[in-house]
PDB file of C-alpha atoms in Angstrom:
ATOM      1  CA  UNK I 184       0.000   0.000   0.000  1.00 53.00           C
ATOM      2  CA  UNK I 185       1.241   3.465  -0.859  1.00 70.00           C
ATOM      3  CA  UNK I 186       2.152   5.924   1.853  1.00 87.00           C
ATOM      4  CA  UNK I 187       0.077   8.543   0.034  1.00 88.00           C
ATOM      5  CA  UNK I 188      -3.540   8.271  -0.996  1.00 91.00           C
ATOM      6  CA  UNK I 189      -3.647   9.056  -4.724  1.00 89.00           C
ATOM      7  CA  UNK I 190      -6.893   9.263  -6.668  1.00 91.00           C
ATOM      8  CA  UNK I 191      -5.739   8.235 -10.144  1.00 87.00           C
ATOM      9  CA  UNK I 192      -9.077   9.317 -11.628  1.00 88.00           C
ATOM     10  CA  UNK I 193      -8.318  12.953 -10.746  1.00 92.00           C
ATOM     11  CA  UNK I 194      -4.787  13.356 -12.096  1.00 93.00           C
ATOM     12  CA  UNK I 195      -4.416  16.125 -14.701  1.00 96.00           C
ATOM     13  CA  UNK I 196      -1.269  16.641 -16.761  1.00 96.00           C
ATOM     14  CA  UNK I 197      -0.519  19.286 -19.327  1.00 98.00           C
ATOM     15  CA  UNK I 198       1.762  21.992 -20.515  1.00 98.00           C
ATOM     16  CA  UNK I 199       2.596  24.774 -22.909  1.00 96.00           C
ATOM     17  CA  UNK I 200       4.787  24.415 -26.014  1.00 93.00           C
ATOM     18  CA  UNK I 201       7.195  21.483 -25.582  1.00 94.00           C
ATOM     19  CA  UNK I 202       5.459  20.678 -22.281  1.00 97.00           C
ATOM     20  CA  UNK I 203       2.198  20.342 -24.196  1.00 97.00           C
ATOM     21  CA  UNK I 204       3.856  17.968 -26.637  1.00 97.00           C
ATOM     22  CA  UNK I 205       5.177  15.902 -23.718  1.00 97.00           C
ATOM     23  CA  UNK I 206       1.694  15.745 -22.200  1.00 97.00           C
ATOM     24  CA  UNK I 207       0.227  14.365 -25.432  1.00 97.00           C
ATOM     25  CA  UNK I 208       3.172  11.977 -25.783  1.00 97.00           C
ATOM     26  CA  UNK I 209       2.413  10.632 -22.294  1.00 97.00           C
ATOM     27  CA  UNK I 210      -0.880   9.284 -23.650  1.00 97.00           C
ATOM     28  CA  UNK I 211       1.120   6.766 -25.664  1.00 97.00           C
ATOM     29  CA  UNK I 212       3.201   5.483 -22.766  1.00 96.00           C
ATOM     30  CA  UNK I 213       0.965   5.208 -19.675  1.00 95.00           C
ATOM     31  CA  UNK I 214      -2.753   4.822 -18.956  1.00 93.00           C
ATOM     32  CA  UNK I 215      -2.939   7.742 -16.514  1.00 92.00           C
ATOM     33  CA  UNK I 216      -3.720  10.710 -16.165  1.00 93.00           C
ATOM     34  CA  UNK I 217      -7.445  11.047 -16.724  1.00 94.00           C
ATOM     35  CA  UNK I 218      -7.174  14.549 -18.251  1.00 97.00           C
ATOM     36  CA  UNK I 219      -4.433  15.869 -20.555  1.00 97.00           C
ATOM     37  CA  UNK I 220      -4.125  19.385 -21.950  1.00 98.00           C
ATOM     38  CA  UNK I 221      -1.760  20.908 -24.473  1.00 97.00           C
ATOM     39  CA  UNK I 222      -1.545  24.660 -25.076  1.00 96.00           C
ATOM     40  CA  UNK I 223       0.330  25.555 -28.243  1.00 92.00           C
ATOM     41  CA  UNK I 224       1.961  22.124 -28.170  1.00 92.00           C
ATOM     42  CA  UNK I 225       5.024  21.784 -30.368  1.00 91.00           C
ATOM     43  CA  UNK I 226       3.339  19.433 -32.839  1.00 89.00           C
ATOM     44  CA  UNK I 227       5.666  20.742 -35.552  1.00 86.00           C
ATOM     45  CA  UNK I 228       8.413  18.721 -33.840  1.00 89.00           C
ATOM     46  CA  UNK I 229       9.917  16.480 -36.552  1.00 89.00           C
ATOM     47  CA  UNK I 230       7.968  13.240 -37.079  1.00 92.00           C
ATOM     48  CA  UNK I 231       5.685  13.706 -34.060  1.00 93.00           C
ATOM     49  CA  UNK I 232       2.508  13.599 -36.152  1.00 91.00           C
ATOM     50  CA  UNK I 233       3.753  10.457 -37.936  1.00 94.00           C
ATOM     51  CA  UNK I 234       4.530   8.953 -34.522  1.00 96.00           C
ATOM     52  CA  UNK I 235       0.954   9.662 -33.378  1.00 94.00           C
ATOM     53  CA  UNK I 236      -0.528   8.100 -36.508  1.00 95.00           C
ATOM     54  CA  UNK I 237       1.581   4.944 -36.145  1.00 97.00           C
ATOM     55  CA  UNK I 238       1.165   4.456 -32.390  1.00 96.00           C
ATOM     56  CA  UNK I 239      -1.488   2.510 -30.511  1.00 96.00           C
ATOM     57  CA  UNK I 240      -1.916   4.862 -27.556  1.00 96.00           C
ATOM     58  CA  UNK I 241      -2.166   3.206 -24.127  1.00 97.00           C
ATOM     59  CA  UNK I 242      -4.355   5.897 -22.581  1.00 96.00           C
ATOM     60  CA  UNK I 243      -7.617   5.795 -24.506  1.00 95.00           C
ATOM     61  CA  UNK I 244      -9.801   6.931 -21.606  1.00 94.00           C
ATOM     62  CA  UNK I 245      -8.346  10.393 -20.993  1.00 95.00           C
ATOM     63  CA  UNK I 246     -10.145  13.586 -21.821  1.00 96.00           C
ATOM     64  CA  UNK I 247      -7.843  15.646 -24.049  1.00 97.00           C
ATOM     65  CA  UNK I 248      -7.872  19.410 -24.626  1.00 97.00           C
ATOM     66  CA  UNK I 249      -5.725  20.838 -27.433  1.00 95.00           C
ATOM     67  CA  UNK I 250      -5.348  24.529 -28.199  1.00 94.00           C
ATOM     68  CA  UNK I 251      -3.128  25.741 -31.027  1.00 87.00           C
ATOM     69  CA  UNK I 252      -2.904  28.936 -33.016  1.00 80.00           C
ATOM     70  CA  UNK I 253      -3.357  28.926 -36.789  1.00 78.00           C
ATOM     71  CA  UNK I 254       0.327  29.639 -37.370  1.00 75.00           C
ATOM     72  CA  UNK I 255       1.716  27.377 -34.643  1.00 71.00           C
ATOM     73  CA  UNK I 256       5.163  26.210 -35.755  1.00 70.00           C
ATOM     74  CA  UNK I 257       4.852  28.028 -39.077  1.00 76.00           C
ATOM     75  CA  UNK I 258       8.401  29.375 -38.962  1.00 76.00           C
ATOM     76  CA  UNK I 259      10.000  26.291 -37.359  1.00 72.00           C
ATOM     77  CA  UNK I 260      11.971  24.143 -39.763  1.00 71.00           C
ATOM     78  CA  UNK I 261      14.313  22.646 -37.194  1.00 63.00           C
ATOM     79  CA  UNK I 262      14.338  21.427 -33.604  1.00 58.00           C
ATOM     80  CA  UNK I 263      14.703  24.403 -31.272  1.00 52.00           C
TER      81      UNK I 263
END
């Protein structure tokens, strides 16, 4: 038994920019948290969209909120 009482149904994980990308990536590797958000996630990151298309995500129960601007990553042609 854990020393701390953790309600896994109430864990929220998210971030802005690269942190938002990491939050979405976490959906592919673990079946928690129950809510994920990404604000201006760095989805322009090379091959990330292809990774998402090819991956069977582990966390299929999470509620996901994505917010991106129309020009998000428009000027990025390399990893920053």
